[in-house]
């Protein structure tokens, strides 16, 4: 009987997609990876909703709006193991530099004061349509919203680290986390 | 009964963008909108940071083309530290940066073609979504998949050699670069074992063009008629109107080829380009100021660049360019699907430029940084893979950033993408009370041609998931379909 492959799901919350790009940087190994694991809900395929319970969920990015929180909770519900991939997911990363600044100021800067809008927005229009998700008061790292099982540091974590971590999880071996990867950049 | 339809090009819950379509009582499309639902606030939160952080900080906007942000910010800071724009740098600094940037164009265009376009070309637009992705390509045509992987790898390794890291590097600094390319580093590429050398990359880029031409021959009607509409086009152009991704002046033309912006200096971009804010999207709507909000919108990216430039300064790509231009008798090309064709010609050009640069001994020079009289304001503009990218900074007397303004490539294409969606919706949705699979596909294909960052994100490996909800005039949900 064929052994069932581990199922992996991934998502990008408030991240820059660099962590997902770093997964691609495993280069030729991507071809062996797709033989080793089955991808469920992920930007890498067309599956939008979880179709079954997954073994590994990989989260890039932090939570900066209401939809991010919803997605993250869905991942926790549907994955046995959750990995925070990269500094945005772990600590909030660069997007969390807005923490401490009133969101209104961020809006005014982008939509009223910028040199290419200044004077061209006399009615002071700000994006506020019901179709747009609610922006949170601050950016929340993932572990403040749900329990996270593993953290892979880096911005982005280097490709080798991602591959080794997945291989370790799949094989049940311990992951060696070299000293030099435990840092922001 | 009048209706409203919502389409999430990216899943609702993952939210980066979505589409709503409103129908009137007769079922005619009265309005459609592409909503961008992400907001970060970079312009505000970089204020107060030391200016030299900008190139490493602001590139965290986008991990798909971080080199473009890295270099656009560095170019703005070149002005601030008094090195001037573009050619103000030392030959070594300018060429190392060019190598980094053309490597980025190369890897990004290769990624787009192999991961995004090739599934459609191999299996057809209407194939089962389950196989229409890179995993399907890997199973059906392993050689093609390996080519895609190795081309990206080649570009990424060049970026690492010049910027220190594959993603979010640190190579460019105000006034220059922090290292040159040693002979040893260079030889890794020029003497690289096949296929990891420029000649192999040029050959593969050429074969990608041939692959597309073959597809075009068989599907001419679709490629020539899908989502066609006239528009203005804008890009940087180099000396004598050469295609140049790294530096130049702003040129804009109308759909007939009449020049609207005549190679203007981008330090004053804010006199020529204004942005409109609309309440239903976090992404602004740029337009050419002189024409105004209604007719001043334009396209950027590969299609626009091959419309605005006069020629391509490398022989193989120029030959392909001439064949491509002959399709429209030298006039601007307004056929959306030709963007894929244009992108591949640029891929070939990038490979040729990389080969020439690697053979240039200036890369081993030792003059890395130039500075001059300090200024308080600077603008940096570059042609990113997806189009023109603007960074504008002002600093205070403490060397802190006091103002930042960013217009990213996808933003310029905001209005064109909205038009494309509207056009597809009008032609396929009118009179229908139900959301059909072909219509979802068509909307997806129309948006994808622009390779917008919001969805190239989700696209990177596969195709765009869609969610459509149908509402009546009282905003009551009457139908919902998902593509899974
Ligand atoms: S950790 Fe870095 S690479 Fe990853 S999403 Fe955040 S900014 Fe991008």
XYZ file of C-alpha atoms and ligand atoms in Angstrom:
677
model
C 0.000 0.000 0.000
C 1.254 3.453 -0.859
C 2.048 5.548 2.153
C -0.033 8.706 2.352
C 2.005 11.827 1.694
C 2.026 14.591 4.305
C -0.315 17.434 3.379
C 1.021 20.985 3.398
C -0.941 24.253 3.267
C 0.542 27.749 3.041
C -0.747 31.318 3.165
C 0.470 34.903 3.023
C -1.103 37.330 5.523
C 0.411 40.813 5.908
C 3.724 39.826 4.343
C 5.560 40.770 1.201
C 5.526 37.287 -0.355
C 9.302 37.153 0.014
C 8.987 34.153 2.317
C 7.024 32.275 -0.340
C 9.650 33.305 -2.890
C 12.284 31.875 -0.592
C 10.441 28.543 -0.716
C 10.898 28.733 -4.508
C 14.594 29.369 -4.003
C 15.073 25.740 -3.038
C 15.423 25.513 -6.852
C 15.638 21.978 -8.284
C 14.548 20.558 -4.940
C 11.066 21.931 -5.593
C 10.638 19.070 -8.054
C 11.463 16.482 -5.403
C 9.379 18.339 -2.826
C 6.236 17.977 -4.899
C 6.903 14.248 -4.928
C 7.304 14.178 -1.158
C 4.291 16.197 -0.064
C 0.786 16.983 -1.206
C -0.151 20.663 -1.333
C -3.582 21.605 -0.039
C -4.892 25.162 0.301
C -2.054 27.344 -0.915
C -1.289 30.063 -3.424
C 0.709 27.397 -5.218
C -2.414 25.721 -6.492
C -6.042 26.509 -6.923
C -7.407 25.219 -3.669
C -9.113 27.980 -1.747
C -10.837 26.122 1.027
C -9.376 23.374 3.124
C -10.536 20.107 1.628
C -9.038 17.967 4.371
C -7.153 18.175 7.640
C -3.529 19.108 6.933
C -0.301 17.990 8.541
C 1.661 21.207 8.152
C 0.475 24.819 7.813
C 3.007 27.483 6.838
C 2.167 31.112 7.664
C 3.910 34.088 6.102
C 3.116 37.563 7.394
C 1.374 39.038 10.421
C -2.220 40.151 10.983
C -2.982 43.711 9.918
C -6.660 43.413 9.001
C -9.730 41.433 9.991
C -9.362 38.982 7.123
C -5.822 38.067 8.168
C -7.151 37.091 11.622
C -9.885 34.992 10.063
C -7.456 33.171 7.760
C -5.010 32.485 10.566
C -7.729 30.969 12.755
C -8.862 28.791 9.848
C -5.302 27.531 9.498
C -5.078 26.694 13.194
C -8.330 24.748 12.960
C -7.241 22.796 9.911
C -3.546 22.077 10.525
C -1.854 19.782 12.976
C 1.387 21.769 13.007
C 1.633 25.518 12.370
C 4.900 27.160 11.363
C 5.525 30.896 11.577
C 7.694 31.507 8.529
C 9.774 34.676 8.693
C 9.970 37.782 10.840
C 6.599 39.278 9.872
C 4.846 36.170 11.101
C 7.042 35.835 14.193
C 7.353 39.449 15.349
C 5.186 41.526 13.034
C 8.201 42.516 10.944
C 8.371 45.748 8.966
C 4.561 46.202 8.733
C 4.458 46.447 12.548
C 6.487 49.659 12.346
C 3.091 51.320 12.093
C 2.265 50.174 15.632
C 2.150 53.242 17.810
C 1.130 55.504 14.937
C -2.606 56.268 14.719
C -3.982 54.595 11.584
C -5.614 57.884 10.618
C -2.168 59.459 10.215
C -1.100 56.613 7.918
C -4.210 57.172 5.816
C -3.803 60.923 5.652
C -0.187 60.608 4.596
C -1.003 58.171 1.800
C -4.191 59.741 0.494
C -4.044 63.460 1.348
C -0.482 64.705 1.891
C 1.550 62.812 -0.732
C 3.054 65.118 -3.392
C 1.208 63.343 -6.189
C -2.185 63.620 -4.453
C -1.771 66.864 -2.531
C -4.264 69.377 -3.817
C -5.807 66.764 -6.075
C -8.049 65.302 -3.400
C -10.135 68.356 -2.449
C -13.025 66.277 -1.170
C -10.612 64.437 1.098
C -11.711 61.003 -0.031
C -10.347 58.153 2.066
C -10.850 54.453 1.292
C -13.754 53.352 3.484
C -15.945 51.107 1.345
C -17.708 48.181 3.012
C -15.935 45.913 0.503
C -12.625 46.736 2.176
C -11.683 44.699 5.259
C -11.234 46.433 8.576
C -7.686 47.548 9.344
C -6.669 46.559 12.887
C -5.492 49.082 15.474
C -2.026 47.577 15.250
C -0.210 44.733 13.527
C -0.328 41.479 15.504
C 2.301 38.730 15.215
C 0.696 35.331 14.663
C 1.430 33.845 18.082
C -0.687 36.565 19.706
C -3.711 35.262 17.818
C -3.241 31.468 17.778
C -0.809 28.890 19.134
C 2.221 28.496 16.856
C 4.281 25.309 16.981
C 7.498 26.280 15.210
C 9.275 29.470 14.203
C 11.666 29.822 11.270
C 13.619 33.089 11.576
C 14.854 35.391 8.807
C 13.534 38.022 6.450
C 13.053 35.839 4.567
C 14.300 32.587 6.124
C 16.904 31.194 3.733
C 15.764 28.506 1.321
C 17.984 25.796 2.810
C 16.475 26.360 6.229
C 12.944 26.020 4.864
C 13.801 22.844 3.008
C 15.640 21.310 5.961
C 12.795 22.166 8.319
C 10.214 20.529 6.064
C 12.442 17.497 5.578
C 12.944 17.212 9.342
C 9.220 17.457 10.035
C 8.386 14.878 7.406
C 11.055 12.415 8.491
C 10.593 13.013 12.193
C 14.244 13.937 12.663
C 15.391 16.856 14.733
C 16.072 20.108 12.865
C 19.507 21.604 13.334
C 19.105 25.355 13.650
C 22.574 26.767 13.000
C 23.546 29.753 15.139
C 23.980 32.051 12.149
C 20.357 31.778 10.998
C 18.879 32.937 14.288
C 18.662 36.612 13.405
C 16.415 39.108 11.704
C 18.051 39.416 8.305
C -34.030 42.440 -10.587
C -30.743 44.353 -10.380
C -27.784 42.517 -9.020
C -24.298 42.845 -7.654
C -21.596 40.283 -8.228
C -18.490 39.961 -6.117
C -15.398 38.235 -7.394
C -12.413 37.598 -5.204
C -9.454 37.108 -7.500
C -7.560 36.188 -4.412
C -9.612 34.236 -1.917
C -11.835 36.403 0.181
C -10.202 35.389 3.374
C -6.683 35.861 2.105
C -7.778 39.158 0.631
C -5.446 41.166 -1.534
C -7.990 42.169 -4.132
C -11.524 41.439 -5.289
C -13.981 42.423 -7.972
C -17.595 43.520 -7.692
C -19.953 43.808 -10.633
C -23.303 45.583 -10.477
C -26.129 44.751 -12.849
C -29.296 46.737 -13.477
C -32.835 45.367 -13.665
C -32.303 44.187 -17.236
C -29.124 42.386 -16.352
C -26.797 44.923 -17.964
C -23.466 45.636 -16.319
C -23.698 49.131 -14.876
C -20.483 49.169 -12.879
C -17.545 46.967 -12.020
C -14.690 47.522 -9.613
C -11.397 45.884 -8.783
C -10.866 46.539 -5.064
C -7.391 46.398 -3.584
C -7.862 45.504 0.046
C -4.324 45.754 1.417
C -2.951 48.761 3.239
C 0.399 49.018 4.993
C 1.150 52.698 5.632
C 4.810 52.750 4.552
C 4.668 56.447 3.599
C 3.987 57.344 7.194
C 5.950 54.860 9.255
C 9.283 55.359 7.493
C 9.188 58.980 8.666
C 11.808 59.521 11.317
C 14.044 56.678 10.139
C 17.578 57.569 8.989
C 17.483 58.002 5.215
C 20.118 55.351 4.442
C 17.753 52.686 5.752
C 15.273 53.273 2.933
C 16.762 50.843 0.359
C 16.695 47.911 2.795
C 13.506 48.896 4.564
C 11.143 49.833 1.768
C 11.949 46.768 -0.344
C 9.956 44.803 2.258
C 6.921 46.114 0.378
C 7.384 43.349 -2.132
C 9.343 40.114 -1.967
C 8.625 39.343 -5.589
C 10.615 42.232 -7.038
C 12.544 43.577 -4.040
C 15.554 44.584 -6.174
C 13.425 47.195 -7.954
C 12.445 48.844 -4.674
C 15.978 48.522 -3.364
C 17.376 50.326 -6.417
C 14.609 52.926 -6.827
C 15.178 53.980 -3.204
C 18.960 53.998 -3.693
C 18.577 56.133 -6.821
C 16.513 58.687 -4.892
C 19.202 58.766 -2.203
C 21.942 59.214 -4.831
C 20.354 62.594 -5.465
C 20.192 63.366 -1.739
C 23.885 62.598 -1.145
C 24.803 64.720 -4.167
C 25.877 61.978 -6.563
C 23.251 63.080 -9.076
C 21.020 60.784 -11.066
C 21.893 57.721 -13.131
C 25.233 58.449 -14.704
C 26.451 60.418 -11.704
C 27.736 57.190 -10.172
C 31.084 55.546 -10.886
C 31.082 53.088 -13.797
C 31.574 50.245 -11.358
C 28.622 51.240 -9.176
C 26.293 51.840 -12.095
C 27.157 48.556 -13.790
C 26.966 46.442 -10.648
C 23.505 47.889 -10.040
C 22.512 47.286 -13.647
C 23.634 43.681 -13.401
C 21.552 43.262 -10.232
C 18.540 44.821 -11.900
C 18.697 42.930 -15.203
C 19.138 39.712 -13.225
C 15.946 40.613 -11.410
C 14.050 41.331 -14.634
C 15.359 38.036 -15.989
C 14.309 35.902 -13.035
C 10.953 37.623 -12.630
C 10.015 37.328 -16.313
C 11.177 33.701 -16.357
C 9.098 32.980 -13.272
C 6.068 34.567 -14.861
C 6.413 32.650 -18.083
C 7.136 29.205 -16.699
C 5.009 29.252 -13.584
C 2.135 31.294 -14.905
C 1.835 31.399 -18.638
C 3.183 27.954 -19.527
C 0.387 25.994 -17.796
C -2.126 27.868 -19.956
C -0.076 27.361 -23.084
C 0.576 23.680 -22.441
C -2.879 22.665 -21.333
C -5.113 25.404 -22.718
C -7.069 28.074 -20.874
C -10.040 25.792 -20.295
C -8.132 22.819 -18.904
C -8.863 21.361 -15.499
C -7.481 23.755 -12.888
C -6.017 20.744 -11.067
C -3.349 20.319 -13.742
C -3.141 23.928 -14.866
C -0.298 24.827 -12.511
C 3.420 24.372 -12.186
C 2.993 20.958 -10.571
C 1.063 19.916 -13.653
C 3.798 21.338 -15.887
C 6.433 19.420 -13.934
C 4.526 16.182 -14.525
C 3.674 16.840 -18.199
C 6.876 18.433 -19.439
C 9.712 18.019 -16.997
C 12.271 19.681 -19.279
C 10.248 22.854 -19.468
C 9.764 22.888 -15.699
C 13.496 22.403 -15.141
C 14.249 25.241 -17.567
C 11.967 27.517 -15.573
C 13.566 26.546 -12.285
C 17.123 26.974 -13.614
C 16.436 30.355 -15.231
C 15.073 31.675 -11.988
C 18.032 30.184 -10.144
C 20.501 31.868 -12.501
C 18.904 35.274 -11.936
C 18.632 34.792 -8.182
C 22.288 33.761 -7.878
C 23.381 36.841 -9.804
C 21.305 38.940 -7.430
C 22.997 37.230 -4.509
C 26.438 37.903 -6.000
C 25.702 41.627 -6.354
C 23.316 42.288 -3.456
C 24.506 39.776 -0.856
C 21.185 37.937 -0.611
C 18.662 36.498 -3.040
C 15.730 38.299 -1.430
C 16.064 41.654 0.375
C 19.751 42.246 -0.291
C 21.856 45.195 0.780
C 24.140 45.882 -2.221
C 23.029 49.384 -3.216
C 23.802 52.250 -0.861
C 23.343 56.016 -1.286
C 25.822 57.108 -3.950
C 26.840 53.638 -5.135
C 27.275 50.035 -4.054
C 28.961 48.347 -1.107
C 30.963 45.840 -3.165
C 32.121 45.132 -6.687
C 31.972 41.785 -8.466
C 35.249 39.912 -8.042
C 36.751 37.922 -10.912
C 36.081 34.774 -8.981
C 32.421 35.660 -8.541
C 32.178 36.569 -12.199
C 33.753 33.319 -13.391
C 31.132 31.357 -11.522
C 28.702 32.652 -14.138
C 30.769 33.186 -17.275
C 32.462 29.811 -16.911
C 29.469 28.172 -15.315
C 28.802 24.601 -16.272
C 25.870 24.298 -18.636
C 23.159 25.457 -18.201
C 24.312 27.959 -15.572
C 25.947 30.438 -17.977
C 24.685 33.393 -20.018
C 24.831 31.616 -23.379
C 22.517 28.860 -22.199
C 20.159 31.464 -20.730
C 20.061 33.353 -24.033
C 19.283 30.120 -25.870
C 16.479 29.248 -23.459
C 15.013 32.756 -23.655
C 15.023 32.434 -27.427
C 13.290 29.066 -27.237
C 10.652 30.532 -24.898
C 9.884 33.103 -27.621
C 9.635 30.331 -30.213
C 7.351 28.401 -27.899
C 5.089 31.427 -27.640
C 5.136 32.057 -31.372
C 4.001 28.482 -31.942
C 1.128 29.004 -29.548
C 0.291 32.339 -31.173
C 0.073 30.764 -34.601
C -2.513 28.291 -33.384
C -4.477 30.757 -31.250
C -4.123 33.987 -33.195
C -7.716 35.054 -32.886
C -7.776 34.735 -29.117
C -4.403 36.467 -28.610
C -5.299 39.323 -30.962
C -8.829 40.007 -29.788
C -9.037 39.203 -26.091
C -9.322 42.299 -23.884
C -8.196 44.820 -26.503
C -8.724 48.500 -25.768
C -6.875 51.722 -26.617
C -4.859 53.426 -23.911
C -1.936 55.707 -23.265
C 1.397 54.063 -22.448
C 4.183 55.239 -20.150
C 7.731 54.164 -19.322
C 11.272 55.331 -18.873
C 13.296 55.443 -22.083
C 17.070 55.586 -22.326
C 19.290 57.548 -24.697
C 17.772 57.970 -28.186
C 14.655 56.192 -27.000
C 16.411 52.890 -26.237
C 14.686 50.316 -24.056
C 16.311 50.796 -20.648
C 15.157 49.188 -17.403
C 17.547 51.028 -15.105
C 17.585 54.689 -16.053
C 16.125 57.269 -18.404
C 13.481 59.942 -18.878
C 9.695 59.580 -18.713
C 7.977 59.181 -22.046
C 4.238 58.756 -22.542
C 2.386 58.225 -25.798
C -1.273 57.877 -26.704
C -2.862 54.874 -28.379
C -1.902 56.193 -31.809
C 1.692 56.818 -30.866
C 1.467 60.611 -30.448
C 3.907 61.677 -27.753
C 2.239 63.163 -24.655
C 5.191 63.365 -22.277
C 8.358 64.124 -24.155
C 11.198 62.425 -22.276
C 10.741 64.570 -19.171
C 13.016 64.593 -16.127
C 11.557 62.358 -13.451
C 12.811 64.551 -10.616
C 9.664 66.584 -11.344
C 7.298 63.668 -11.879
C 4.704 65.272 -9.556
C 4.136 67.984 -12.157
C 3.196 65.380 -14.744
C 1.549 62.596 -12.807
C -1.234 63.001 -10.282
C -3.133 60.385 -8.341
C -6.832 60.123 -7.672
C -8.188 58.518 -4.488
C -11.367 56.448 -4.687
C -13.193 55.305 -1.584
C -13.478 51.681 -2.662
C -9.802 50.787 -3.107
C -6.624 51.240 -1.107
C -4.770 51.558 -4.387
C -4.718 55.020 -5.933
C -5.408 55.884 -9.580
C -2.568 57.744 -11.332
C -3.150 59.857 -14.439
C -1.237 62.267 -16.636
C -1.990 65.660 -15.117
C -2.244 67.561 -18.357
C -5.001 65.313 -19.694
C -6.842 64.906 -16.411
C -8.534 62.109 -14.507
C -10.825 60.962 -17.247
C -8.530 60.370 -20.182
C -5.118 60.581 -18.550
C -4.779 56.998 -17.342
C -2.153 54.799 -18.950
C -0.564 51.360 -18.952
C 2.929 50.444 -17.786
C 4.927 47.219 -18.045
C 6.248 45.126 -20.951
C 3.471 46.083 -23.401
C 3.886 49.792 -22.641
C 7.679 49.671 -22.761
C 7.795 48.110 -26.201
C 5.308 50.786 -27.301
C 7.235 53.786 -25.990
C 10.802 52.768 -26.847
C 12.316 53.231 -30.328
C 14.568 50.204 -30.315
C 16.157 47.506 -28.145
C 19.904 47.894 -27.707
C 20.872 44.221 -28.090
C 20.908 42.358 -31.426
C 18.806 39.225 -30.834
C 16.081 41.042 -28.924
C 16.067 43.832 -31.534
C 15.430 41.242 -34.269
C 12.474 39.871 -32.301
C 11.308 43.425 -31.589
C 11.142 44.171 -35.308
C 9.037 41.074 -35.954
C 6.776 42.050 -33.067
C 6.418 45.676 -34.201
C 5.533 44.563 -37.721
C 2.352 42.960 -36.315
C 0.957 46.444 -35.674
C 2.779 48.222 -38.532
C 4.968 49.997 -36.010
C 1.964 51.523 -34.242
C 1.363 51.081 -30.495
C 0.148 47.621 -29.585
C -3.048 47.728 -27.498
C -3.671 43.982 -27.425
C -3.550 42.888 -23.828
C -2.423 39.310 -24.485
C 0.598 40.558 -26.396
C 1.989 41.547 -23.016
C 3.172 37.939 -22.677
C 4.966 38.212 -26.022
C 6.566 41.532 -25.056
C 7.678 40.070 -21.719
C 9.568 37.272 -23.458
C 11.357 39.698 -25.791
C 12.426 41.584 -22.675
C 13.565 38.296 -21.136
C 15.869 37.741 -24.108
C 17.145 41.321 -23.912
C 17.899 40.936 -20.195
C 19.901 37.767 -20.907
C 21.941 39.545 -23.580
C 22.644 42.514 -21.323
C 23.708 40.175 -18.508
C 26.196 38.465 -20.832
C 27.673 41.774 -21.970
C 27.893 43.180 -18.451
C 29.627 40.073 -17.124
C 32.334 40.608 -19.756
C 32.865 44.224 -18.680
C 35.933 44.740 -16.507
C 34.342 47.846 -14.934
C 32.578 45.414 -12.617
C 35.922 44.769 -10.936
C 36.657 48.483 -10.436
C 37.296 49.907 -6.995
C 35.491 53.220 -7.036
C 32.281 52.227 -5.337
C 30.698 55.393 -3.941
C 30.441 59.014 -5.031
C 28.959 61.872 -3.083
C 28.664 65.627 -3.580
C 26.714 68.481 -2.150
C 23.977 67.205 0.101
C 20.338 67.863 -0.812
C 17.115 67.429 1.065
C 15.040 65.813 -1.605
C 15.433 63.176 -4.285
C 13.406 61.034 -6.667
C 14.402 57.594 -7.955
C 12.611 55.919 -10.844
C 13.243 52.519 -12.381
C 11.511 50.110 -14.741
C 10.538 47.199 -12.490
C 9.491 43.918 -14.155
C 5.851 45.034 -13.982
C 6.397 48.675 -14.913
C 7.577 52.091 -13.818
C 8.329 52.466 -10.120
C 8.671 55.834 -8.327
C 10.320 56.506 -4.963
C 10.463 60.057 -3.623
C 12.042 61.087 -0.305
C 12.563 64.306 1.596
C 14.861 64.440 4.628
C 15.269 66.874 7.520
C 18.458 68.384 8.973
C 18.923 65.344 11.230
C 19.107 63.023 8.204
C 15.723 61.547 9.057
C 13.129 60.787 6.407
C 10.498 63.537 6.579
C 8.381 62.516 3.589
C 8.116 59.423 1.410
C 5.962 58.948 -1.662
C 5.793 55.684 -3.594
C 3.987 54.925 -6.838
C 4.448 51.227 -7.556
C 4.046 49.528 -10.917
C 0.746 47.807 -10.231
C -0.787 51.122 -9.158
C -0.298 52.622 -12.623
C -2.208 49.696 -14.076
C -5.103 50.167 -11.658
C -7.407 51.849 -14.158
C -6.432 49.563 -17.095
C -7.123 46.478 -14.972
C -10.470 47.936 -13.951
C -11.283 48.568 -17.602
C -10.232 45.064 -18.569
C -12.516 43.557 -15.940
C -15.344 45.821 -17.015
C -14.946 44.850 -20.633
C -14.963 41.131 -19.890
C -17.918 41.528 -17.539
C -19.883 43.450 -20.129
C -19.276 40.956 -22.877
C -19.828 37.815 -20.836
C -22.112 38.762 -17.976
C -24.856 40.783 -19.596
C -28.254 39.151 -19.243
C -26.930 36.321 -17.082
C -28.185 35.616 -13.610
C -25.612 32.963 -13.012
C -21.858 33.030 -12.801
C -20.284 30.832 -15.421
C -16.932 29.094 -15.431
C -15.777 30.643 -18.754
C -16.465 34.069 -17.340
C -14.410 33.405 -14.240
C -11.593 32.176 -16.445
C -11.808 35.229 -18.673
C -11.633 37.685 -15.770
C -8.681 35.787 -14.397
C -6.835 35.818 -17.711
C -7.514 39.540 -18.227
C -6.126 40.515 -14.838
C -3.220 38.097 -15.096
C -1.891 39.656 -18.299
C -0.902 42.668 -16.179
C 0.918 40.354 -13.812
C -0.259 42.574 -10.972
C 1.740 42.167 -7.846
C -1.407 41.658 -5.819
C -2.096 38.485 -7.715
C 1.287 37.549 -9.047
C 1.592 36.826 -5.388
C -1.021 34.128 -5.553
C -0.018 33.360 -9.088
C 3.538 32.723 -8.382
C 3.149 29.014 -8.597
C -0.305 28.432 -9.870
C -3.292 30.280 -11.029
C -5.636 32.766 -9.546
C -8.421 31.456 -7.359
C -11.723 33.176 -7.937
C -14.792 33.707 -5.873
C -17.884 35.310 -7.313
C -20.964 36.327 -5.406
C -24.110 37.510 -7.066
C -26.244 40.079 -5.273
C -29.578 41.655 -6.114
C -30.267 45.372 -5.898
C -31.007 45.040 -2.200
C -27.545 43.531 -1.715
C -29.006 40.093 -1.041
C -26.811 37.164 -2.022
C -28.490 35.102 -4.735
C -25.639 33.028 -6.143
C -22.078 32.215 -5.207
C -19.453 30.170 -6.989
C -15.910 29.270 -6.149
C -13.248 27.835 -8.319
C -11.507 25.115 -6.371
S 9.589 38.175 6.827
Fe 10.579 39.483 5.287
S 10.465 38.259 3.436
Fe 8.983 37.362 4.838
S 7.047 38.380 4.399
Fe 8.031 39.570 6.007
S 9.167 41.196 4.942
Fe 8.670 39.608 3.444
